Coordinates of C-alpha atoms (C1' of nucleotides) in Angstrom, one line a residue:
Chain A
M1 CA 4.6 -43.8 -31.3
N2 CA 4.4 -44.7 -27.4
N3 CA 1.5 -45.4 -25.6
A4 CA 0.1 -42.2 -25.4
D5 CA 0.2 -41.8 -28.9
V6 CA -1.7 -45.1 -29.8
A7 CA -4.4 -44.1 -26.8
A8 CA -4.9 -40.5 -28.2
T9 CA -5.2 -42.5 -31.8
L10 CA -7.8 -44.7 -30.6
S11 CA -9.8 -41.9 -29.2
E12 CA -9.8 -39.9 -32.2
V13 CA -11.3 -43.2 -33.5
A14 CA -14.0 -43.3 -31.0
A15 CA -15.1 -39.8 -31.3
L16 CA -15.5 -39.5 -34.9
L17 CA -17.4 -42.6 -34.6
D18 CA -19.7 -41.0 -31.9
L19 CA -20.1 -38.0 -34.2
K20 CA -21.1 -40.3 -36.9
N21 CA -23.7 -41.5 -34.9
E22 CA -22.4 -45.4 -34.8
S23 CA -23.7 -47.7 -32.0
G24 CA -22.6 -46.4 -28.3
F25 CA -21.5 -49.5 -27.5
K26 CA -18.6 -49.4 -30.4
V27 CA -17.7 -46.3 -29.3
R28 CA -17.3 -47.3 -25.9
A29 CA -15.4 -49.8 -26.9
Y30 CA -12.6 -47.7 -28.6
Y31 CA -12.9 -45.2 -25.5
N32 CA -12.0 -48.7 -23.4
A33 CA -9.3 -49.4 -25.6
A34 CA -7.9 -45.9 -25.7
R35 CA -7.7 -46.3 -21.7
A36 CA -6.5 -49.9 -21.5
V37 CA -3.5 -48.6 -23.7
D38 CA -3.1 -45.3 -21.8
G39 CA -2.9 -47.4 -18.3
L40 CA -0.4 -49.9 -19.5
A41 CA 2.9 -50.4 -17.5
E42 CA 4.4 -51.9 -20.3
E43 CA 5.3 -50.3 -23.7
I44 CA 2.7 -51.2 -26.3
R45 CA 5.0 -51.9 -29.1
D46 CA 6.7 -54.8 -26.6
V47 CA 3.1 -56.1 -26.1
A48 CA 2.7 -56.2 -30.2
A49 CA 6.0 -57.6 -30.7
R50 CA 5.0 -60.7 -28.6
G51 CA 1.3 -60.9 -30.5
S52 CA -0.1 -60.6 -27.1
L53 CA -2.4 -57.0 -28.0
K54 CA -5.4 -59.4 -27.7
N55 CA -4.6 -60.0 -24.1
I56 CA -5.1 -56.3 -23.0
K57 CA -8.5 -56.5 -21.2
G58 CA -10.6 -54.1 -23.6
V59 CA -8.4 -54.7 -26.6
G60 CA -10.5 -57.6 -29.0
S61 CA -9.1 -58.9 -32.4
S62 CA -10.4 -56.0 -34.5
T63 CA -8.5 -53.3 -32.4
A64 CA -5.3 -55.4 -31.9
E65 CA -5.2 -55.9 -35.9
R66 CA -5.8 -51.7 -36.1
I67 CA -3.2 -51.0 -33.3
D68 CA -0.8 -53.6 -34.9
E69 CA -1.2 -51.7 -38.7
L70 CA -0.5 -47.9 -36.5
L71 CA 2.8 -49.4 -34.8
Q72 CA 4.1 -51.0 -38.1
T73 CA 2.8 -48.4 -40.7
G74 CA 2.6 -45.1 -38.4
S75 CA -1.3 -44.7 -39.4
M76 CA -4.6 -46.4 -39.6
K77 CA -6.7 -46.4 -42.7
Y78 CA -9.8 -46.8 -40.4
L79 CA -8.8 -43.4 -39.0
E80 CA -8.3 -41.8 -42.2
S81 CA -11.5 -42.9 -43.6
L82 CA -13.0 -41.6 -40.5
R83 CA -11.2 -38.4 -40.6
S84 CA -12.3 -37.8 -44.3
E85 CA -15.9 -37.5 -43.1
F86 CA -15.4 -34.8 -40.8
P87 CA -13.2 -31.3 -40.9
S88 CA -10.6 -31.6 -38.4
G89 CA -12.5 -28.6 -36.5
V90 CA -15.6 -30.5 -36.0
R91 CA -14.0 -32.8 -33.6
D92 CA -12.7 -29.8 -31.7
L93 CA -16.5 -29.0 -30.9
L94 CA -16.8 -32.0 -28.7
G95 CA -14.3 -30.2 -26.3
V96 CA -16.4 -27.4 -25.6
P97 CA -18.4 -28.3 -22.3
G98 CA -21.9 -28.8 -23.1
V99 CA -21.7 -29.8 -26.5
G100 CA -21.6 -33.6 -27.2
P101 CA -21.7 -35.7 -30.2
S102 CA -25.2 -35.2 -31.2
L103 CA -25.1 -31.3 -30.9
A104 CA -21.7 -31.3 -33.0
R105 CA -22.7 -33.5 -36.0
R106 CA -26.0 -31.3 -36.1
V107 CA -24.9 -28.0 -36.5
Y108 CA -22.0 -29.5 -38.8
Q109 CA -24.7 -31.3 -41.0
E110 CA -27.3 -28.6 -40.8
L111 CA -25.5 -25.2 -40.7
G112 CA -22.0 -26.1 -41.9
V113 CA -20.0 -25.2 -38.7
E114 CA -16.7 -26.9 -39.3
S115 CA -15.1 -24.9 -36.1
V116 CA -15.3 -23.3 -32.5
E117 CA -15.5 -20.0 -33.7
Q118 CA -18.0 -20.6 -36.2
L119 CA -20.2 -22.6 -33.7
R120 CA -19.8 -19.0 -31.5
E121 CA -21.2 -17.1 -34.6
A122 CA -23.9 -19.8 -34.9
S123 CA -24.9 -19.4 -31.2
E124 CA -24.8 -15.4 -31.8
D125 CA -26.8 -15.2 -34.6
G126 CA -29.6 -17.1 -33.7
R127 CA -28.9 -20.0 -36.3
L128 CA -28.3 -22.8 -33.6
A129 CA -31.8 -21.8 -31.6
A130 CA -33.6 -22.0 -34.7
L131 CA -32.4 -26.0 -34.9
S132 CA -35.4 -28.1 -34.5
G133 CA -35.4 -29.5 -30.8
L134 CA -33.3 -26.5 -29.7
G135 CA -33.9 -23.0 -28.6
E136 CA -32.3 -19.8 -26.9
K137 CA -31.4 -21.4 -23.6
T138 CA -29.0 -23.9 -25.3
A139 CA -27.2 -21.1 -27.8
Q140 CA -26.7 -19.4 -24.4
N141 CA -25.5 -22.2 -22.5
V142 CA -22.9 -22.8 -25.5
L143 CA -21.8 -19.0 -25.4
R144 CA -21.2 -19.3 -21.7
N145 CA -19.5 -22.7 -21.8
L146 CA -17.3 -21.2 -24.6
S147 CA -15.6 -19.0 -22.3
R148 CA -14.9 -22.0 -19.9
A149 CA -11.8 -24.3 -19.9
N150 CA -11.7 -27.3 -22.8
K151 CA -13.4 -29.9 -20.7
R152 CA -10.3 -32.3 -21.8
E153 CA -7.8 -30.0 -20.6
S154 CA -8.7 -28.7 -17.5
R155 CA -7.1 -31.1 -14.8
I156 CA -4.8 -29.9 -12.2
S157 CA -2.2 -31.4 -9.8
L158 CA -3.2 -32.9 -7.1
G159 CA -0.9 -30.9 -5.1
K160 CA -2.8 -27.8 -6.1
A161 CA -6.3 -28.9 -5.0
L162 CA -5.8 -30.3 -1.9
P163 CA -4.4 -26.9 0.0
V164 CA -7.6 -25.5 -1.8
V165 CA -9.7 -28.0 -0.7
E166 CA -8.7 -28.2 3.1
E167 CA -9.2 -24.6 3.3
L168 CA -12.8 -24.8 2.2
M169 CA -13.4 -28.0 4.3
Q170 CA -12.0 -26.2 7.2
A171 CA -14.1 -22.8 6.4
L172 CA -17.7 -25.1 6.0
E173 CA -16.7 -26.7 9.5
N174 CA -16.2 -23.7 11.1
K175 CA -19.3 -22.2 10.0
A176 CA -22.0 -24.6 9.2
P177 CA -23.7 -27.2 11.0
L178 CA -22.1 -30.5 9.6
R179 CA -22.3 -34.0 10.9
Q180 CA -20.0 -35.5 8.2
L181 CA -17.7 -34.2 5.6
T182 CA -15.4 -36.1 3.1
T183 CA -13.6 -35.5 -0.2
A184 CA -15.2 -37.9 -2.9
G185 CA -14.3 -38.6 -6.5
S186 CA -10.5 -38.2 -7.9
L187 CA -9.2 -36.6 -5.1
R188 CA -10.3 -39.2 -2.7
R189 CA -8.5 -41.8 -4.6
W190 CA -5.2 -39.5 -4.9
A191 CA -5.5 -39.5 -8.4
P192 CA -2.4 -37.8 -9.6
T193 CA -4.5 -34.9 -11.5
I194 CA -7.9 -33.5 -10.3
G195 CA -11.2 -32.6 -12.8
D196 CA -13.4 -31.2 -10.3
I197 CA -13.9 -31.3 -6.5
D198 CA -16.3 -33.9 -4.6
L199 CA -17.7 -33.1 -1.4
M200 CA -19.7 -35.5 0.6
A201 CA -22.2 -34.2 3.8
T202 CA -24.3 -35.0 6.3
S203 CA -26.1 -32.2 8.6
V204 CA -29.1 -31.7 10.6
D205 CA -29.8 -28.4 8.3
P206 CA -28.5 -29.5 4.9
D207 CA -30.2 -25.8 3.5
R208 CA -28.3 -23.8 6.3
V209 CA -24.8 -25.7 4.9
M210 CA -25.5 -24.9 1.4
E211 CA -26.4 -21.4 2.3
V212 CA -22.7 -21.1 3.7
F213 CA -20.9 -23.3 1.2
V214 CA -22.3 -20.8 -1.9
S215 CA -21.6 -17.6 0.5
L216 CA -17.9 -19.0 1.3
P217 CA -15.0 -16.0 0.3
Q218 CA -13.5 -18.3 -2.1
V219 CA -16.6 -18.6 -4.4
S220 CA -16.0 -16.4 -7.6
Q221 CA -19.4 -18.1 -9.7
V222 CA -22.4 -20.4 -7.9
L223 CA -23.3 -22.9 -11.0
A224 CA -26.0 -24.6 -8.6
H225 CA -27.7 -24.1 -5.6
G226 CA -29.8 -26.9 -3.8
S227 CA -30.6 -28.7 -1.0
T228 CA -28.8 -31.9 -1.9
K229 CA -26.4 -30.6 -4.3
S230 CA -24.8 -27.3 -4.6
A231 CA -21.7 -26.2 -7.2
I232 CA -19.4 -23.3 -6.9
L233 CA -16.3 -22.2 -8.7
T234 CA -13.6 -21.1 -6.7
D235 CA -11.8 -18.0 -7.4
N236 CA -9.0 -19.9 -9.0
G237 CA -11.1 -21.6 -11.4
L238 CA -11.4 -24.9 -9.5
Q239 CA -15.3 -26.3 -9.7
V240 CA -16.4 -28.0 -6.2
D241 CA -19.3 -29.8 -5.9
L242 CA -21.1 -30.3 -2.4
R243 CA -23.9 -33.2 -1.8
I244 CA -25.4 -33.6 1.2
V245 CA -27.8 -37.1 2.0
P246 CA -29.4 -38.5 5.2
D247 CA -27.2 -40.3 7.1
E248 CA -28.6 -43.7 6.5
S249 CA -27.7 -43.0 2.6
F250 CA -23.9 -41.8 3.6
G251 CA -22.1 -45.0 2.7
A252 CA -23.3 -46.0 -1.0
L253 CA -23.3 -42.2 -1.9
L254 CA -19.7 -41.7 -0.7
Q255 CA -18.9 -45.5 -2.9
H256 CA -21.0 -44.1 -5.8
F257 CA -19.5 -40.6 -6.0
T258 CA -15.6 -42.0 -5.1
G259 CA -15.5 -44.2 -8.4
S260 CA -13.6 -44.4 -10.0
K261 CA -15.6 -44.7 -13.2
D262 CA -14.3 -47.8 -14.3
H263 CA -14.3 -49.4 -10.7
N264 CA -18.0 -48.8 -10.3
I265 CA -18.9 -50.0 -14.0
E266 CA -17.1 -53.3 -13.2
L267 CA -18.7 -53.4 -9.8
R268 CA -22.1 -53.0 -11.0
E269 CA -21.4 -55.4 -13.8
Y270 CA -20.5 -58.2 -11.5
S271 CA -23.3 -57.3 -8.9
L272 CA -26.1 -57.4 -11.9
H273 CA -25.2 -61.0 -12.5
R274 CA -25.9 -61.6 -9.5
G275 CA -29.0 -60.1 -9.6
L276 CA -28.0 -56.8 -7.9
S277 CA -28.6 -53.3 -8.8
L278 CA -26.1 -50.6 -7.0
N279 CA -26.8 -47.0 -7.4
E280 CA -26.0 -44.0 -4.9
Y281 CA -28.8 -44.7 -2.9
G282 CA -28.0 -48.3 -1.6
I283 CA -28.3 -52.0 -3.1
A284 CA -31.3 -52.8 -4.8
E285 CA -32.5 -56.5 -5.5
V286 CA -33.7 -56.7 -9.0
E287 CA -36.4 -58.9 -8.7
T288 CA -37.9 -58.1 -5.9
G289 CA -36.9 -54.1 -5.8
Q290 CA -36.1 -54.1 -2.5
R291 CA -33.5 -51.7 -1.4
R292 CA -30.8 -51.4 1.3
T293 CA -29.2 -48.5 2.1
F294 CA -25.6 -48.2 4.0
D295 CA -24.6 -45.6 6.4
D296 CA -20.7 -46.5 5.7
E297 CA -18.6 -48.2 2.6
H298 CA -17.4 -51.2 4.6
A299 CA -21.0 -52.3 5.0
F300 CA -21.4 -51.4 1.2
Y301 CA -18.6 -53.7 0.1
E302 CA -19.6 -56.6 2.5
A303 CA -23.2 -56.6 1.2
L304 CA -21.8 -57.5 -2.0
E305 CA -19.5 -60.2 -0.1
M306 CA -16.2 -58.7 -0.9
A307 CA -13.9 -56.9 1.2
Y308 CA -13.3 -53.2 1.8
I309 CA -11.7 -51.5 -1.4
E310 CA -9.7 -48.6 -0.5
P311 CA -10.4 -45.7 -2.6
E312 CA -6.7 -46.0 -4.0
L313 CA -7.4 -49.5 -5.3
R314 CA -10.6 -48.3 -6.8
Q315 CA -9.3 -47.8 -11.0
G316 CA -11.0 -51.1 -12.3
A317 CA -7.8 -52.6 -12.4
G318 CA -8.1 -56.2 -10.8
E319 CA -9.2 -55.1 -7.2
I320 CA -12.4 -56.3 -7.4
A321 CA -11.3 -59.7 -7.8
A322 CA -8.9 -59.7 -5.4
A323 CA -11.3 -58.4 -2.8
R324 CA -13.7 -60.9 -3.3
A325 CA -10.9 -63.8 -2.9
R326 CA -10.0 -61.5 0.4
S327 CA -6.4 -61.1 -1.4
L328 CA -6.0 -57.3 -1.3
P329 CA -2.5 -56.3 -0.3
D330 CA -1.8 -54.7 2.8
L331 CA -1.1 -51.3 2.1
V332 CA 1.6 -49.2 2.7
T333 CA 1.1 -46.0 4.6
T334 CA 2.7 -42.3 5.7
R335 CA 3.4 -44.5 9.0
D336 CA 5.2 -46.9 7.7
I337 CA 8.2 -44.7 6.3
R338 CA 11.1 -44.2 9.0
G339 CA 13.1 -41.8 6.9
D340 CA 13.8 -39.6 3.7
L341 CA 16.3 -40.7 1.3
H342 CA 16.4 -37.7 -0.9
A343 CA 16.6 -34.0 0.5
H344 CA 18.2 -30.9 0.0
S345 CA 19.9 -28.2 2.2
E346 CA 21.4 -24.8 1.3
W347 CA 24.3 -26.5 0.3
S348 CA 23.0 -26.7 -3.2
D349 CA 19.1 -25.6 -4.0
G350 CA 18.0 -26.0 -0.5
S351 CA 16.7 -23.4 1.2
V352 CA 17.8 -24.3 4.6
P353 CA 20.8 -25.5 6.8
I354 CA 21.1 -29.4 7.3
E355 CA 20.4 -29.0 10.6
S356 CA 17.1 -27.4 10.1
M357 CA 16.1 -30.3 7.7
V358 CA 17.3 -33.2 10.1
E359 CA 15.1 -31.2 13.0
A360 CA 12.3 -31.5 10.4
A361 CA 12.8 -35.4 10.2
R362 CA 13.2 -35.7 13.7
A363 CA 9.6 -33.7 14.3
R364 CA 8.0 -36.4 12.2
G365 CA 9.2 -39.1 13.7
Y366 CA 11.6 -40.2 11.5
E367 CA 14.6 -42.4 12.4
Y368 CA 17.3 -41.5 9.5
M369 CA 17.5 -38.9 6.9
A370 CA 20.0 -38.7 3.5
I371 CA 21.1 -35.5 2.7
T372 CA 21.4 -35.7 -1.1
D373 CA 22.9 -32.3 -2.6
H374 CA 22.7 -32.2 -6.1
S375 CA 26.1 -33.0 -8.0
G376 CA 27.5 -29.5 -10.0
G377 CA 29.1 -30.8 -13.0
I378 CA 26.6 -29.2 -15.4
G379 CA 26.5 -26.0 -12.9
L380 CA 22.7 -27.0 -12.1
A381 CA 21.0 -26.2 -9.2
G382 CA 24.2 -24.8 -7.0
G383 CA 25.8 -28.3 -7.2
L384 CA 28.9 -29.5 -5.5
N385 CA 32.2 -29.9 -6.6
P386 CA 34.6 -32.8 -5.5
E387 CA 36.1 -30.7 -2.8
R388 CA 32.8 -28.9 -1.6
L389 CA 31.1 -32.7 -0.9
L390 CA 34.2 -33.9 0.6
E391 CA 34.2 -31.1 2.8
Q392 CA 30.1 -31.6 3.1
I393 CA 31.2 -35.1 4.1
G394 CA 33.1 -34.6 7.0
Y395 CA 30.7 -31.8 7.9
I396 CA 27.8 -34.6 7.8
R397 CA 30.0 -37.2 9.8
R398 CA 30.5 -34.7 12.5
L399 CA 26.9 -34.1 12.7
D400 CA 25.8 -37.2 12.6
A401 CA 28.0 -38.4 15.5
S402 CA 26.3 -35.7 17.9
L403 CA 23.0 -36.9 17.1
E404 CA 21.3 -39.0 19.8
G405 CA 18.6 -41.7 18.3
F406 CA 18.9 -40.7 14.6
R407 CA 21.0 -41.2 11.8
L408 CA 22.3 -38.6 9.3
L409 CA 23.3 -40.2 6.0
S410 CA 25.8 -38.4 4.1
G411 CA 24.1 -38.8 0.3
S412 CA 24.3 -37.1 -3.0
E413 CA 21.6 -37.0 -6.3
V414 CA 24.6 -37.4 -8.8
D415 CA 23.9 -36.5 -12.2
I416 CA 23.7 -39.2 -14.9
K417 CA 25.6 -37.6 -17.8
R418 CA 24.7 -38.5 -21.4
D419 CA 26.7 -41.3 -21.7
G420 CA 25.8 -42.6 -18.8
S421 CA 28.3 -42.0 -16.5
L422 CA 28.0 -40.3 -13.5
D423 CA 29.1 -36.8 -12.4
F424 CA 31.4 -37.8 -9.4
P425 CA 34.4 -40.9 -9.6
D426 CA 33.8 -44.0 -8.2
E427 CA 36.4 -43.5 -5.3
L428 CA 34.5 -40.4 -4.1
L429 CA 31.1 -42.1 -4.5
A430 CA 32.4 -45.0 -2.3
Q431 CA 32.9 -42.8 0.5
L432 CA 29.0 -41.9 0.4
D433 CA 26.6 -43.7 2.5
W434 CA 23.7 -43.0 0.1
V435 CA 23.8 -42.1 -3.6
I436 CA 20.7 -41.6 -5.9
A437 CA 21.1 -40.8 -9.3
S438 CA 19.1 -39.0 -11.6
V439 CA 18.9 -37.4 -15.2
H440 CA 18.3 -33.8 -15.4
S441 CA 19.5 -33.0 -18.9
G442 CA 19.6 -34.6 -22.5
F443 CA 15.9 -35.3 -22.2
T444 CA 15.5 -35.5 -26.2
Q445 CA 17.7 -38.5 -26.4
T446 CA 16.3 -41.7 -28.0
R447 CA 15.1 -44.2 -26.6
E448 CA 17.8 -46.3 -27.2
Q449 CA 20.1 -43.9 -25.8
M450 CA 18.0 -42.9 -22.8
T451 CA 17.8 -46.8 -21.8
D452 CA 21.2 -47.3 -21.9
R453 CA 22.0 -44.4 -19.9
I454 CA 20.3 -45.5 -17.1
I455 CA 21.1 -49.1 -17.3
R456 CA 24.5 -48.1 -17.1
A457 CA 24.0 -45.5 -13.9
I458 CA 21.9 -48.3 -12.4
E459 CA 24.9 -51.0 -13.0
N460 CA 27.1 -48.8 -11.2
P461 CA 27.8 -50.8 -7.5
H462 CA 27.8 -47.2 -6.0
V463 CA 24.6 -46.1 -7.3
D464 CA 21.9 -47.2 -4.2
A465 CA 18.7 -45.8 -6.0
I466 CA 17.6 -43.8 -9.4
A467 CA 15.3 -40.6 -8.7
H468 CA 12.3 -39.6 -10.8
P469 CA 13.3 -42.2 -13.0
T470 CA 11.1 -40.9 -15.9
G471 CA 11.6 -37.1 -15.7
R472 CA 7.8 -36.0 -16.0
L473 CA 6.7 -33.1 -14.8
I474 CA 2.7 -32.9 -14.4
G475 CA 1.5 -30.3 -17.2
R476 CA 5.0 -29.4 -18.1
R477 CA 7.1 -31.7 -19.6
E478 CA 6.3 -35.1 -20.6
P479 CA 8.4 -37.9 -19.8
Y480 CA 11.5 -38.9 -21.7
E481 CA 11.4 -41.6 -23.7
V482 CA 12.7 -44.9 -22.1
D483 CA 12.7 -48.6 -22.1
L484 CA 10.7 -49.1 -18.7
E485 CA 11.0 -52.8 -18.7
R486 CA 14.4 -53.0 -19.6
V487 CA 15.1 -50.4 -16.7
F488 CA 13.3 -52.4 -14.2
E489 CA 14.5 -55.9 -15.2
T490 CA 18.2 -54.5 -14.4
A491 CA 17.1 -52.7 -11.6
A492 CA 15.7 -55.7 -10.1
R493 CA 19.0 -57.9 -11.2
T494 CA 21.4 -55.2 -9.5
G495 CA 18.9 -54.7 -6.2
T496 CA 19.0 -50.9 -7.3
A497 CA 16.3 -49.3 -5.6
L498 CA 13.5 -46.9 -7.6
E499 CA 12.1 -44.1 -6.6
I500 CA 8.6 -42.6 -6.2
N501 CA 9.2 -39.2 -6.2
S502 CA 6.6 -37.3 -3.7
F503 CA 7.2 -33.8 -5.3
P504 CA 3.2 -33.1 -6.6
D505 CA 4.5 -31.8 -9.9
R506 CA 6.5 -35.3 -10.1
L507 CA 4.9 -38.3 -8.9
D508 CA 7.4 -40.1 -10.7
L509 CA 7.1 -43.2 -10.8
V510 CA 3.3 -43.2 -11.3
D511 CA 1.4 -45.6 -9.9
T512 CA 1.2 -48.0 -13.3
H513 CA 4.6 -48.2 -13.7
A514 CA 5.5 -48.4 -9.4
R515 CA 3.0 -51.6 -9.9
R516 CA 5.0 -53.0 -12.8
A517 CA 8.5 -52.8 -11.3
R518 CA 6.9 -54.6 -8.0
E519 CA 6.1 -57.2 -10.0
L520 CA 9.5 -57.5 -11.9
G521 CA 10.8 -57.6 -8.1
V522 CA 12.2 -54.3 -7.9
M523 CA 12.6 -52.6 -4.6
L524 CA 10.6 -48.9 -4.3
V525 CA 12.2 -46.0 -2.2
V526 CA 9.4 -43.3 -1.4
N527 CA 11.2 -39.9 -1.0
T528 CA 10.2 -36.1 -1.0
D529 CA 13.1 -34.5 -2.8
A530 CA 12.8 -32.3 0.2
H531 CA 14.1 -28.5 -0.6
S532 CA 12.7 -27.0 2.5
P533 CA 11.5 -28.7 5.8
L534 CA 7.9 -28.0 4.9
H535 CA 8.2 -30.3 1.6
L536 CA 9.0 -33.5 3.8
D537 CA 5.3 -33.2 4.3
N538 CA 4.7 -34.2 0.4
I539 CA 5.2 -37.8 1.6
I540 CA 1.7 -38.2 1.5
Y541 CA 1.5 -37.8 -2.3
G542 CA 4.4 -40.1 -3.1
I543 CA 2.8 -43.1 -0.3
A544 CA -0.7 -42.4 -2.2
M545 CA 1.2 -43.4 -5.5
A546 CA 2.6 -46.3 -3.7
R547 CA -0.8 -47.2 -2.6
R548 CA -2.5 -46.8 -6.2
A549 CA 0.4 -49.2 -7.2
W550 CA -0.9 -52.0 -4.9
V551 CA 2.3 -51.7 -2.8
E552 CA 3.1 -53.1 0.7
P553 CA 5.3 -52.0 3.1
E554 CA 8.0 -54.7 2.3
G555 CA 8.0 -52.9 -1.2
V556 CA 9.6 -49.8 0.0
L557 CA 13.4 -49.6 1.4
N558 CA 12.7 -46.5 3.6
T559 CA 10.1 -48.3 6.0
L560 CA 13.2 -50.4 7.2
P561 CA 14.6 -49.8 10.3
F562 CA 18.2 -48.2 10.0
S563 CA 19.6 -52.0 11.4
E564 CA 18.1 -53.5 8.2
L565 CA 18.6 -50.4 5.9
R566 CA 22.2 -50.4 6.7
A567 CA 22.8 -54.0 5.2
Q568 CA 21.2 -52.8 2.2
I569 CA 23.1 -49.9 1.3
S570 CA 26.9 -49.3 1.1
C571 CA 26.6 -47.1 4.3
V572 CA 29.6 -46.5 6.2
E573 CA 30.2 -47.6 9.8
R574 CA 29.6 -44.8 12.7
Chain B
dG1 C1' -16.4 -53.9 -30.6
dC2 C1' -15.9 -56.5 -26.4
dC3 C1' -16.7 -60.5 -23.8
dG4 C1' -18.0 -64.8 -20.8
dT5 C1' -19.0 -68.2 -12.4
dT6 C1' -25.9 -68.3 -17.1
dT7 C1' -23.9 -66.6 -22.6
dT8 C1' -19.4 -67.7 -28.6
dC9 C1' -25.1 -64.3 -29.0
dG10 C1' -26.9 -61.1 -26.6
dG11 C1' -26.1 -58.3 -23.9
dC12 C1' -23.2 -54.0 -22.4
dC13 C1' -24.1 -49.3 -15.1
dC14 C1' -27.1 -45.7 -13.6
dG15 C1' -29.1 -41.7 -12.6
dA16 C1' -29.3 -36.5 -12.3
dC17 C1' -30.2 -32.2 -14.7
dT18 C1' -31.4 -29.4 -18.6
dG19 C1' -34.2 -28.2 -22.3
dT20 C1' -37.1 -29.0 -25.5
dT21 C1' -40.2 -31.1 -25.0
dT22 C1' -46.5 -33.3 -23.5
dT23 C1' -42.8 -38.3 -22.9
dC24 C1' -37.7 -37.9 -24.5
dA25 C1' -33.0 -37.2 -26.1
dG26 C1' -28.4 -35.3 -25.4
dT27 C1' -24.8 -34.2 -21.7
dC28 C1' -22.3 -35.7 -17.8
dG29 C1' -20.1 -37.5 -13.7

DNA sequence: GCCGTTTTCGGCCCGACTGTTTTCAGTCG
């Protein structure tokens, strides 16, 4: 029973309470608790073990008791009793866009609908439209939405969304009379996954911009078309909303639609206590109704007497208090990165010669790079055997010696075997400048086995870092079970760095874990795991995770100039 | 059900849009 399981259970309680027409506040309380548990950097069982469940913001004494029961017995009586009131299929109805708790409850109670399929039948044969307060349009809406993706499972990775958005924005800028155009929402906050895409604009001719927008070649369906708001579906199924407002409202609008929801709720609750009401048009005094507008976000936050908050930090995770105290972190940027310490070449599964990777790194302005081709023990990804590695070390040394103003490090992404031993003997690892170890097999080991395995690798003095520490692949593979708290404590003690892997499918460590690692004194390293020169550009995603984790430049190993980096790692003298 | 720089009780973010209604409830972000 991990954090995600507990969160899912609390969400189900919330959904069932919602179906039952319980107080919306109670429903929200359970959803809040679910989100809080899901975003927890620590394992909830550890929190429960020391009796600190109630210290989680959003978890009170009642929910804490139920979580305790769930962890100890594997089930929750409260949930079981709620489940007995609604067949399991009724809850699935909530996944259909446009179907909320009220409609789901009524079709179940009044029509006996117990599944999505039965909802379709009731919409087609007129029984849905016959319900009081509903009509034919509602039935048509439901039918149309039944073919769309489940509203809870339709998120795509940041890396898939961003190229689509950039192409759309470019097309718009080429053809429409825009003054300003920017992203908002989860994309602007660099969330690891994106639901839909929000674009914000100002223009001298909004109608013309909207005309262009809904007529773009990428558009497969127009969902709405107005002068201030339009929405489309792209040919790859992504929903894109475009909003246009007057210049003087742009700051408030951008703030509103950047979110996150948690951030905005907390910001509005805070402001309300100060007699101010916030919305997308500006800041109003509650007593007088007088409203101020803002053409940029900095002024908006300053008007609330707090520092500007970077979008990546807007998660309702303490950033508002820090902004009031003027103690926000000085976040790391891509400009701080001086080298990449996880890159592959055609010696293993990369696509180009080492020289091409070096050229690409230099073109980015980097000072150094480590080539870390795979070890080959389990025949994975064309990995190197000891003989080939020795050959590569010699090759890299000669190449490095020929380079002016750039250091090429001889490294390895060495496989951590099931027992925690490494794929190369220590004598061989000792010859390398940089060793990054990682798990590529045996993902189903128990939590204890996996934790011991990784800790043993961390404790090897030749290991400089652990790559993609949880092994997750977004949308394809869950992270393996591992006690990250113990991993972090060990890494902090041994001075071993943990990676934020920038590959859009990985983003591992994720922000909440990276933040916890830093709290425990772990050094991070932000790498791309590049298998081609183009992949070096993925550094933006890793940096985004670091920024969402409140990480400053001094928390990232590869912001160091080479002269300081070499003192931290087992680098061979040139 | 949670929470406290007014509060341990009485609040709980805010508005757009839709469809069904003659003033509002439901859904969404």
